[in-house]
Short mmCIF file of C-alpha atoms in Angstrom, two decimals:
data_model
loop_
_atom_site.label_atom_id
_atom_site.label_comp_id
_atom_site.label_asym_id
_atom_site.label_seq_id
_atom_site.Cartn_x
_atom_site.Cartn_y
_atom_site.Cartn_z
CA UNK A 1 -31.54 3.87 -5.82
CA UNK A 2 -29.09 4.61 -8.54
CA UNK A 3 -31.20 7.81 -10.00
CA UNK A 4 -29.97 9.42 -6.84
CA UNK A 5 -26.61 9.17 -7.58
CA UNK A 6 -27.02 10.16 -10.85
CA UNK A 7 -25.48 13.95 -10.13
CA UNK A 8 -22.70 12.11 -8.01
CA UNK A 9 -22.02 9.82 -11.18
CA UNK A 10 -22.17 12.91 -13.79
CA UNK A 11 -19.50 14.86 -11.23
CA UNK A 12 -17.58 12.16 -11.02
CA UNK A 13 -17.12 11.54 -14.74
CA UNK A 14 -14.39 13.90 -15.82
CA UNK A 15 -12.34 12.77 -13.11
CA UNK A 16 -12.62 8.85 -14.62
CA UNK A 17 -11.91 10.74 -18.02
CA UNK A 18 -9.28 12.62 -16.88
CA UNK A 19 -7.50 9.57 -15.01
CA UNK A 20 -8.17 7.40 -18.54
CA UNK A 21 -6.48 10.09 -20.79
CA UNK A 22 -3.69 11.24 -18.79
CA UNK A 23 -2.99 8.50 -16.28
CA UNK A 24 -4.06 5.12 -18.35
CA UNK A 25 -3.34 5.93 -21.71
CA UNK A 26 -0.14 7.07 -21.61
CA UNK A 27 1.20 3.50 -19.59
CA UNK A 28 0.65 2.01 -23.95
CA UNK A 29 4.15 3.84 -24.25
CA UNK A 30 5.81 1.39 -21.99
CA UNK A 31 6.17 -1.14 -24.87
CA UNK A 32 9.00 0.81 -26.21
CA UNK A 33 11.12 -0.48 -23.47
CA UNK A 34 11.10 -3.83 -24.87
CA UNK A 35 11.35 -2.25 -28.72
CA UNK A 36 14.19 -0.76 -30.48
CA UNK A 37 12.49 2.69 -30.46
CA UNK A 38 12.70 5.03 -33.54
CA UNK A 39 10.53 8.02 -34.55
CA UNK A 40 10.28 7.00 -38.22
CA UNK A 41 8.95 3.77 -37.48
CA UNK A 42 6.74 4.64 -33.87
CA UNK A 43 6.18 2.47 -31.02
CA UNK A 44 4.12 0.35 -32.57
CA UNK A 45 6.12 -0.61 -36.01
CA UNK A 46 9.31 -0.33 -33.98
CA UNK A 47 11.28 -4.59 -33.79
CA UNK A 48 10.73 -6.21 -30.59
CA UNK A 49 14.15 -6.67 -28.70
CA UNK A 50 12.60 -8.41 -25.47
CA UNK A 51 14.83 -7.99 -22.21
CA UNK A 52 17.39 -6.40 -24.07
CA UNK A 53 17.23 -2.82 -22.61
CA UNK A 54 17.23 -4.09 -19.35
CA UNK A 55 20.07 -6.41 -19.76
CA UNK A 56 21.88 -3.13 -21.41
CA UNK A 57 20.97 -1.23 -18.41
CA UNK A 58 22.21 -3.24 -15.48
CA UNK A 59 25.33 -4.96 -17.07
CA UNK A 60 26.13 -1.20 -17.01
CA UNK A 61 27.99 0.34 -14.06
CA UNK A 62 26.92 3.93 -14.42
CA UNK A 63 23.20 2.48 -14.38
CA UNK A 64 23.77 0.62 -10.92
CA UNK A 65 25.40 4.11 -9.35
CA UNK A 66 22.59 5.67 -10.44
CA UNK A 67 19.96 3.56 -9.23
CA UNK A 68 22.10 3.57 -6.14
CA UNK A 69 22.09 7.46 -5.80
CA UNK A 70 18.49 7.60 -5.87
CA UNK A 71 17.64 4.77 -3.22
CA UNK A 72 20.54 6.83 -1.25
CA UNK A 73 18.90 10.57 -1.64
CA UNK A 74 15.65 9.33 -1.42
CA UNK A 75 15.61 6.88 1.73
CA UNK A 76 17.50 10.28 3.68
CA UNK A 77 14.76 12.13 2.31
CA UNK A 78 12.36 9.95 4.08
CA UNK A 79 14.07 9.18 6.89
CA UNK A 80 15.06 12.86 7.58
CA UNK A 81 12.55 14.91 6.33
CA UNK A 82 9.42 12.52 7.32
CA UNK A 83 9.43 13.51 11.83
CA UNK A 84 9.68 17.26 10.79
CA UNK A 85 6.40 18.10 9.54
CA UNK A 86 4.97 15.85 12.27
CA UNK A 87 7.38 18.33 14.60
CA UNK A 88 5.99 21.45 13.22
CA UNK A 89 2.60 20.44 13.72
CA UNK A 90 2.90 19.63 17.17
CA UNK A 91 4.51 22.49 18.06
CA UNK A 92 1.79 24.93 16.11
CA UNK A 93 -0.50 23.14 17.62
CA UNK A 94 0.25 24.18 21.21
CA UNK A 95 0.50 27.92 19.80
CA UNK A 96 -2.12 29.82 21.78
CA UNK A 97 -1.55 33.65 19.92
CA UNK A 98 -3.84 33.43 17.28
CA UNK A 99 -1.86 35.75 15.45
CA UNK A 100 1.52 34.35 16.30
CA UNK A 101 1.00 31.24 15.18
CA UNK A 102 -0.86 32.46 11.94
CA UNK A 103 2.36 34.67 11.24
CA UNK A 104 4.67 31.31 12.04
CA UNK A 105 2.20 29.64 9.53
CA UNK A 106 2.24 31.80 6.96
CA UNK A 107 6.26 32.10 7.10
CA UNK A 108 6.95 28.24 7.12
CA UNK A 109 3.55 27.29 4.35
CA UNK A 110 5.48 29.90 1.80
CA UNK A 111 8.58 28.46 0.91
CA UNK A 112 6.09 25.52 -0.51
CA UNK A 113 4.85 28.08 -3.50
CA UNK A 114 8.62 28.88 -4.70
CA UNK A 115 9.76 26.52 -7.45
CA UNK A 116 12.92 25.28 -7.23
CA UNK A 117 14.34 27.64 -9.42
CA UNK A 118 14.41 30.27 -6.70
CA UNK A 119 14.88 28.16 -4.02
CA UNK A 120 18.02 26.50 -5.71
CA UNK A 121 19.36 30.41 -6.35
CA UNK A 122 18.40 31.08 -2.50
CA UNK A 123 20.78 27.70 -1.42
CA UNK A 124 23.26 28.91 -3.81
CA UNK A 125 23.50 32.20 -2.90
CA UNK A 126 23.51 31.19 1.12
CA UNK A 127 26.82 28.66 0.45
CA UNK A 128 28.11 30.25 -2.19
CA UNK A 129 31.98 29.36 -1.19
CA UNK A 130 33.00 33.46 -2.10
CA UNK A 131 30.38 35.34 -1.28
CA UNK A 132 27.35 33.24 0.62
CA UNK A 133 26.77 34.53 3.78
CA UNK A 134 27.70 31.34 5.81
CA UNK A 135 30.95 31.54 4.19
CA UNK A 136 31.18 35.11 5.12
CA UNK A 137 30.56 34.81 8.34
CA UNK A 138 33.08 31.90 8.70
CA UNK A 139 35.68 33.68 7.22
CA UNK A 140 35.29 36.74 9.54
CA UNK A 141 34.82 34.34 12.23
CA UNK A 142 37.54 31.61 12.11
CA UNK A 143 39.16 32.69 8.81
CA UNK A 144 38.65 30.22 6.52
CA UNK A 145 35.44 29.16 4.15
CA UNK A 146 34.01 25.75 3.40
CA UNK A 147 32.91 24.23 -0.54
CA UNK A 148 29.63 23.25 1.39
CA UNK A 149 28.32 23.15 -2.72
CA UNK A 150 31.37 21.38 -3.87
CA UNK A 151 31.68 17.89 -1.26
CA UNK A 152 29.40 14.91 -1.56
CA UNK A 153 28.65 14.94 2.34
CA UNK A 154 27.71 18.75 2.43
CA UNK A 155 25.98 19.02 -0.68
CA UNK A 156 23.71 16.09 0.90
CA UNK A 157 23.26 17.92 3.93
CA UNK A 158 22.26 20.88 2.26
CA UNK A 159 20.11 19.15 -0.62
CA UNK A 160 18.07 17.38 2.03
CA UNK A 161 17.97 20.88 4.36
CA UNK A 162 16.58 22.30 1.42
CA UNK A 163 13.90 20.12 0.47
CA UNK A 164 13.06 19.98 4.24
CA UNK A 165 12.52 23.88 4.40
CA UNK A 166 10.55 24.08 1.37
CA UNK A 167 7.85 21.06 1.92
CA UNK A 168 7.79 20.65 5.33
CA UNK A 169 5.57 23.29 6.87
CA UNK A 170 2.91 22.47 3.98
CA UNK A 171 2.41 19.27 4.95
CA UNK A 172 2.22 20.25 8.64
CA UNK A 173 -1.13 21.18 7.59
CA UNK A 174 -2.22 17.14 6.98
CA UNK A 175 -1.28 16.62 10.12
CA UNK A 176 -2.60 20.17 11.88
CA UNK A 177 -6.17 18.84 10.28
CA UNK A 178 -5.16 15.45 11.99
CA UNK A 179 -4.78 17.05 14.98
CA UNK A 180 -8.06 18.82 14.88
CA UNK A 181 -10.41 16.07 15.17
CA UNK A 182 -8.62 14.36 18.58
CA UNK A 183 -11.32 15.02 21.10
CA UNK A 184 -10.77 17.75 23.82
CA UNK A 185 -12.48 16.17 26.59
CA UNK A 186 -8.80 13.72 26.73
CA UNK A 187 -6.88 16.08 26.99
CA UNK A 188 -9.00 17.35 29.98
CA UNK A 189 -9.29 14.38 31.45
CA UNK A 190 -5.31 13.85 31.03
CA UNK A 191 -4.89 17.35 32.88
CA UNK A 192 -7.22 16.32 35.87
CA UNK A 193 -5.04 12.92 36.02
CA UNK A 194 -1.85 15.70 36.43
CA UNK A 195 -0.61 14.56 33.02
CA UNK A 196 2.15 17.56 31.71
CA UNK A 197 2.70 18.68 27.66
CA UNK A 198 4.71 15.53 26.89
CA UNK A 199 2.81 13.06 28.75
CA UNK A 200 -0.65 14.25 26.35
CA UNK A 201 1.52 14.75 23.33
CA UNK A 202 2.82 11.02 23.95
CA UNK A 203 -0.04 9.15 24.94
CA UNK A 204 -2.75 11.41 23.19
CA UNK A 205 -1.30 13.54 20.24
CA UNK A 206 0.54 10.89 18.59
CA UNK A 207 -1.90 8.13 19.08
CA UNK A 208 -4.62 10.18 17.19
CA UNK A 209 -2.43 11.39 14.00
CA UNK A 210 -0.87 7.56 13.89
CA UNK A 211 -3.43 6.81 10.98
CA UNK A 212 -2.38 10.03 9.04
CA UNK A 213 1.02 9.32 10.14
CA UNK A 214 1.05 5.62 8.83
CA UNK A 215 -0.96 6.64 5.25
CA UNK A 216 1.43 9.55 4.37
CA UNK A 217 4.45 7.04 5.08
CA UNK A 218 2.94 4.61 3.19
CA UNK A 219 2.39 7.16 0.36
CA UNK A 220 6.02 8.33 0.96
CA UNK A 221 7.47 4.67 0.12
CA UNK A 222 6.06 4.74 -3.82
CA UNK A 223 8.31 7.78 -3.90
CA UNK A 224 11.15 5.98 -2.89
CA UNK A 225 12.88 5.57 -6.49
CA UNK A 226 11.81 8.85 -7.17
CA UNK A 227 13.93 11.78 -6.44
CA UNK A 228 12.29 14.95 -8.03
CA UNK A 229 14.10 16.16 -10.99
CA UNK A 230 13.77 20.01 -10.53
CA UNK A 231 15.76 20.23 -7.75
CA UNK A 232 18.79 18.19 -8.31
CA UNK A 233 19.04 19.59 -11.73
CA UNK A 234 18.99 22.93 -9.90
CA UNK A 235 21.30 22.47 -7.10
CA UNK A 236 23.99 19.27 -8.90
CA UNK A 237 27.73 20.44 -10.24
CA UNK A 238 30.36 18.51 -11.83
CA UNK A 239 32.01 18.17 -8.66
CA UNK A 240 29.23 16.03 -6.70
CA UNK A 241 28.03 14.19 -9.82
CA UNK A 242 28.90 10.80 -8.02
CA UNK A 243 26.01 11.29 -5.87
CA UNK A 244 23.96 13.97 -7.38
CA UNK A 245 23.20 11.60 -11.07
CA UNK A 246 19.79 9.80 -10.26
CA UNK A 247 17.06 8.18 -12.80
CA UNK A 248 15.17 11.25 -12.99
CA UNK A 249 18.36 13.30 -14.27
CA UNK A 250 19.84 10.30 -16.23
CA UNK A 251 16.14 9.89 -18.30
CA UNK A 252 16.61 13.28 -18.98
CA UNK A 253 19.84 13.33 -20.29
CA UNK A 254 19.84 9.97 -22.03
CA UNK A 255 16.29 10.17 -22.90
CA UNK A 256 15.90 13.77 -23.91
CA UNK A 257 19.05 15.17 -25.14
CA UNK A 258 20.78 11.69 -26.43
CA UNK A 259 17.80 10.54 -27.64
CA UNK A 260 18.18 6.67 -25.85
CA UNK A 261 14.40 6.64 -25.62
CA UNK A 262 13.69 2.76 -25.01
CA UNK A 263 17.09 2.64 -22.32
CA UNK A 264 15.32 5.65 -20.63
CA UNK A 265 11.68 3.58 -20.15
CA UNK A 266 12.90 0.83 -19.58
CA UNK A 267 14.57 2.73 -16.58
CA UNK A 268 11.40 4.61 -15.48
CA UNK A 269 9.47 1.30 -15.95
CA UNK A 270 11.65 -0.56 -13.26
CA UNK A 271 11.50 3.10 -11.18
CA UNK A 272 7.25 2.50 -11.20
CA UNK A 273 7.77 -1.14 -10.35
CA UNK A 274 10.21 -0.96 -7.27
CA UNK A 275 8.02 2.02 -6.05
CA UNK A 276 4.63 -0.43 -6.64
CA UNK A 277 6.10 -3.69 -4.75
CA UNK A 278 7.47 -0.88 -1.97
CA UNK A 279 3.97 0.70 -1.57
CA UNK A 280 2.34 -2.80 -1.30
CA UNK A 281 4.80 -4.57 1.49
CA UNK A 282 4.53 -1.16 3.15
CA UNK A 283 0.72 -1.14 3.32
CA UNK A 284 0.63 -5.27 4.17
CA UNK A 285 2.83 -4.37 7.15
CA UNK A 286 0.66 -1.42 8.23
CA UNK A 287 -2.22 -4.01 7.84
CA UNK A 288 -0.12 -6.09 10.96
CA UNK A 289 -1.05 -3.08 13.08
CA UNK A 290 -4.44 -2.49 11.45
CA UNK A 291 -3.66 0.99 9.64
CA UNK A 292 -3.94 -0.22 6.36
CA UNK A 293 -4.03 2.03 3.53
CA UNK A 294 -6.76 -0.69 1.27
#
């Protein structure tokens, strides 16, 4: 029985290989959080120091805002961002132009291929406080402008907007797919029962994308201590730094530039280990309602 699977087995080697090598391996270099790290000596000859980084790293206050920043950003990311690609979907999804809604596709599945360099320099130059067009307008209009880049509630608003415009009509497409394989005859059956848009979107739509809905949450909660470095870097000033310094920016700065090395894992290993214990009580409460992930 096993000769049969022997082309499945030889396809499916590089991916074990490439999982060992660049997934696996690399985990060895969490020892030097509980090492004094230096580059003469290597992670290996480096002392031992236990606990110490972590003690180091919450007796410090900067450390707790920090941690704090990133649960904040990162639960409004979820909480925010999470309906709108479910949104999109259903709305494309009751698009009968073919070429209207491949035009609406194409416009909201682009801003996914921009990095955030140039989306950063599009949200800058949109709120720029002298010469953004929103402040433009409100000038002309009211005559006065708004630092929408320069205060801690607007900068959220527009850090979140921005991630929301770039990702969410790419991962429409999950749920478009989702939405694909719901049988038609229920929806023709809910028409003959005199059942509007809402009523099948309600009792039809959702039910069938629930699974897809439940994984990609459950998905979205390892991410939870993880806000993506690239676009705070991109978009943070001095003047929002109390809520724009998170663990990705702070490994980079203490890690990279100040060379802290062993502070900085031991910071990204209790960033992997939140997410982990996050992903798991998500999936045992999806199991309550049978849409476990394993």
């Amino acid at each position: 029985m096993w000769k049969q699977n022997i082309p499945l087995l030889i396809m499916l080697g590089p991916i074990i290989l490439y999982f060992l090598i660049f997934k696996y391996a690399p985990m060895f270099g969490l020892i030097v959080a509980f090492k004094d790290y230096n580059l003469i000596e290597g992670a290996i000859k480096s002392p031992w120091i236990g606990l110490r980084n972590f003690q180091l790293l919450f007796n410090n206050p900067m450390s707790i805002d920090i941690i704090r920043n990133t649960l904040l950003l990162s639960a409004l990311q979820i909480i925010v961002g999470f309906p709108f690609p479910v949104l999109m979907a259903l709305l494309l999804n009751e698009v009968r132009l073919k070429w209207f809604k491949k035009s609406i596709q194409t416009l909201v599945y682009m801003p996914h291929f921009f990095s955030w360099v140039i989306v950063g320099g599009i949200v800058l130059t949109i709120f720029s406080q002298e010469t953004g067009i929103v402040n433009v307008l409100l000038e002309r209009w009211f005559g006065y402008t708004y630092p929408f880049m320069y205060q801690e509630a607007s900068w959220i608003t527009v850090f979140l907007g921005s991630g929301i415009w770039k990702e969410a009509g790419f991962s429409a497409i999950i749920y478009l797919a989702a939405l694909a394989s719901i049988d038609p005859s229920l929806y023709e059956a809910a028409s003959m029962d005199g059942a509007g848009k809402l009523r099948k979107i309600w009792h039809i739509t959702l039910p069938g994308i629930r699974p897809t809905m439940i994984l990609l949450f459950i998905l979205a909660m390892g991410r939870v201590m993880e806000v993506g470095f690239d676009p705070i870097y991109v978009m943070q000033n001095a003047a929002v730094m109390d809520v724009a310094s998170v663990i990705s920016t702070y490994i980079y700065t203490m890690g990279i530039q100040n060379g802290q090395y062993s502070l900085t894992t031991a910071m990204g290993l209790f960033e992997s280990l939140v997410g982990l214990v996050l992903v798991v009580t998500a999936n045992q409460i999806a199991r309550r309602f049978g849409q476990e992930l394993w």
